[in-house]
């Protein structure tokens, strides 16, 4: 057993992967053989990810506020505190806060054998955010 009492500092989400103000807190990155990765992600109103996918899928659990998620080709879905979203492996998607509220979620992924957790794509077009 290992208890982490001091986490790395909060990092701002890089502009190449996020639109708007986003902050990430690394919660868990256990040593091998585990490939679990867990982050607490804070989105300012209107902030969101770029299109991306994960080799083994992703679980999002909304802790606070209201947000939006969309899979490629699907409708924009509204989510709120208490909702949990499962995103299938390889499914292109984006997620973030609604236009008038902050949103915080836990994001859980499993890294691939080479350590990668995410493949990033293009930024989300305005028309996709409101579809």
Tab-separated table of C-alpha atoms in Angstrom:
chain	number	residue	atom	x	y	z
A	1	UNK	CA	0.000	0.000	0.000
A	2	UNK	CA	1.168	3.515	-0.758
A	3	UNK	CA	-0.503	6.723	0.417
A	4	UNK	CA	0.243	9.866	-1.563
A	5	UNK	CA	0.062	12.927	0.645
A	6	UNK	CA	1.570	15.480	-1.693
A	7	UNK	CA	0.539	15.662	-5.336
A	8	UNK	CA	2.205	17.529	-8.186
A	9	UNK	CA	1.161	21.146	-8.646
A	10	UNK	CA	-1.933	21.950	-10.698
A	11	UNK	CA	-1.058	22.389	-14.369
A	12	UNK	CA	-2.853	24.495	-16.949
A	13	UNK	CA	-4.172	22.518	-19.916
A	14	UNK	CA	-2.009	23.225	-22.979
A	15	UNK	CA	-3.594	25.408	-25.683
A	16	UNK	CA	-2.906	22.787	-28.361
A	17	UNK	CA	-5.292	20.366	-26.575
A	18	UNK	CA	-7.814	22.686	-24.890
A	19	UNK	CA	-9.910	25.742	-25.687
A	20	UNK	CA	-10.374	28.154	-22.785
A	21	UNK	CA	-9.092	27.907	-19.224
A	22	UNK	CA	-8.580	24.313	-18.060
A	23	UNK	CA	-6.576	23.053	-15.068
A	24	UNK	CA	-5.438	19.494	-14.388
A	25	UNK	CA	-4.586	17.841	-11.098
A	26	UNK	CA	-2.825	14.475	-11.314
A	27	UNK	CA	-4.565	12.226	-8.773
A	28	UNK	CA	-3.089	8.785	-9.440
A	29	UNK	CA	-0.295	7.381	-11.614
A	30	UNK	CA	0.656	4.135	-9.859
A	31	UNK	CA	3.921	2.374	-10.764
A	32	UNK	CA	4.019	-0.514	-13.265
A	33	UNK	CA	2.508	-2.944	-13.811
A	34	UNK	CA	-0.500	-0.660	-13.273
A	35	UNK	CA	-1.414	1.523	-16.245
A	36	UNK	CA	-4.130	3.479	-14.425
A	37	UNK	CA	-4.127	7.273	-14.763
A	38	UNK	CA	-6.574	9.529	-12.922
A	39	UNK	CA	-6.921	13.305	-13.144
A	40	UNK	CA	-9.204	15.918	-11.619
A	41	UNK	CA	-9.946	18.366	-14.447
A	42	UNK	CA	-11.413	21.835	-13.906
A	43	UNK	CA	-13.029	23.670	-16.850
A	44	UNK	CA	-13.973	27.376	-16.794
A	45	UNK	CA	-17.312	28.224	-18.451
A	46	UNK	CA	-17.152	27.345	-22.146
A	47	UNK	CA	-13.735	25.641	-21.888
A	48	UNK	CA	-13.356	22.195	-23.449
A	49	UNK	CA	-10.959	19.655	-24.889
A	50	UNK	CA	-10.001	19.261	-28.530
A	51	UNK	CA	-11.171	16.096	-30.309
A	52	UNK	CA	-9.285	13.103	-28.928
A	53	UNK	CA	-9.479	9.393	-28.168
A	54	UNK	CA	-7.959	6.894	-25.730
A	55	UNK	CA	-6.544	3.429	-26.532
A	56	UNK	CA	-8.490	1.746	-23.713
A	57	UNK	CA	-11.400	4.184	-23.363
A	58	UNK	CA	-12.095	6.702	-20.632
A	59	UNK	CA	-14.400	7.154	-17.660
A	60	UNK	CA	-15.516	10.674	-16.723
A	61	UNK	CA	-17.305	11.286	-13.428
A	62	UNK	CA	-18.761	14.787	-13.147
A	63	UNK	CA	-18.093	16.209	-9.668
A	64	UNK	CA	-19.367	19.790	-9.990
A	65	UNK	CA	-21.234	21.983	-12.421
A	66	UNK	CA	-22.648	21.202	-15.831
A	67	UNK	CA	-20.894	20.259	-19.029
A	68	UNK	CA	-21.105	18.818	-22.490
A	69	UNK	CA	-19.715	15.712	-24.166
A	70	UNK	CA	-19.900	14.640	-27.778
A	71	UNK	CA	-18.703	11.638	-29.715
A	72	UNK	CA	-17.842	12.067	-33.375
A	73	UNK	CA	-21.029	11.857	-35.425
A	74	UNK	CA	-23.260	12.060	-32.347
A	75	UNK	CA	-25.305	14.759	-30.684
A	76	UNK	CA	-23.904	17.018	-27.953
A	77	UNK	CA	-24.924	15.483	-24.617
A	78	UNK	CA	-25.438	17.579	-21.482
A	79	UNK	CA	-23.966	16.226	-18.240
A	80	UNK	CA	-24.107	17.422	-14.646
A	81	UNK	CA	-22.705	16.625	-11.212
A	82	UNK	CA	-23.222	12.948	-10.384
A	83	UNK	CA	-23.236	11.721	-14.001
A	84	UNK	CA	-20.679	9.146	-15.164
A	85	UNK	CA	-19.710	8.808	-18.831
A	86	UNK	CA	-18.000	5.771	-20.407
A	87	UNK	CA	-16.205	6.523	-23.668
A	88	UNK	CA	-15.256	3.425	-25.676
A	89	UNK	CA	-11.675	2.659	-26.760
A	90	UNK	CA	-10.722	4.587	-29.895
A	91	UNK	CA	-13.922	6.685	-29.859
A	92	UNK	CA	-13.208	10.280	-30.957
A	93	UNK	CA	-14.874	12.717	-28.568
A	94	UNK	CA	-14.581	16.031	-26.722
A	95	UNK	CA	-15.872	17.257	-23.349
A	96	UNK	CA	-15.939	20.412	-21.274
A	97	UNK	CA	-17.982	22.956	-19.342
A	98	UNK	CA	-21.288	24.425	-20.419
A	99	UNK	CA	-21.331	28.063	-21.515
A	100	UNK	CA	-22.394	29.531	-18.138
A	101	UNK	CA	-20.914	27.288	-15.464
A	102	UNK	CA	-17.660	25.744	-14.319
A	103	UNK	CA	-17.401	21.956	-14.543
A	104	UNK	CA	-15.066	19.577	-12.737
A	105	UNK	CA	-14.715	15.890	-13.510
A	106	UNK	CA	-12.524	12.958	-12.615
A	107	UNK	CA	-10.979	11.429	-15.733
A	108	UNK	CA	-9.741	7.842	-15.569
A	109	UNK	CA	-7.815	6.132	-18.377
A	110	UNK	CA	-5.554	3.134	-18.838
A	111	UNK	CA	-2.292	3.746	-20.656
A	112	UNK	CA	-1.327	1.636	-23.653
A	113	UNK	CA	1.723	-0.630	-23.427
A	114	UNK	CA	3.927	2.225	-24.698
A	115	UNK	CA	2.604	4.584	-21.997
A	116	UNK	CA	0.373	6.717	-24.218
A	117	UNK	CA	-3.075	7.588	-22.913
A	118	UNK	CA	-4.455	10.011	-25.492
A	119	UNK	CA	-4.258	10.799	-29.197
A	120	UNK	CA	-5.160	14.438	-29.806
A	121	UNK	CA	-6.870	15.791	-32.907
A	122	UNK	CA	-8.222	19.103	-34.154
A	123	UNK	CA	-9.922	21.731	-32.040
A	124	UNK	CA	-13.705	21.527	-31.893
A	125	UNK	CA	-15.468	23.715	-34.468
A	126	UNK	CA	-18.061	26.177	-33.158
A	127	UNK	CA	-20.862	24.384	-35.007
A	128	UNK	CA	-19.969	21.074	-33.272
A	129	UNK	CA	-20.266	22.636	-29.817
A	130	UNK	CA	-23.858	23.656	-30.476
A	131	UNK	CA	-25.021	20.677	-32.545
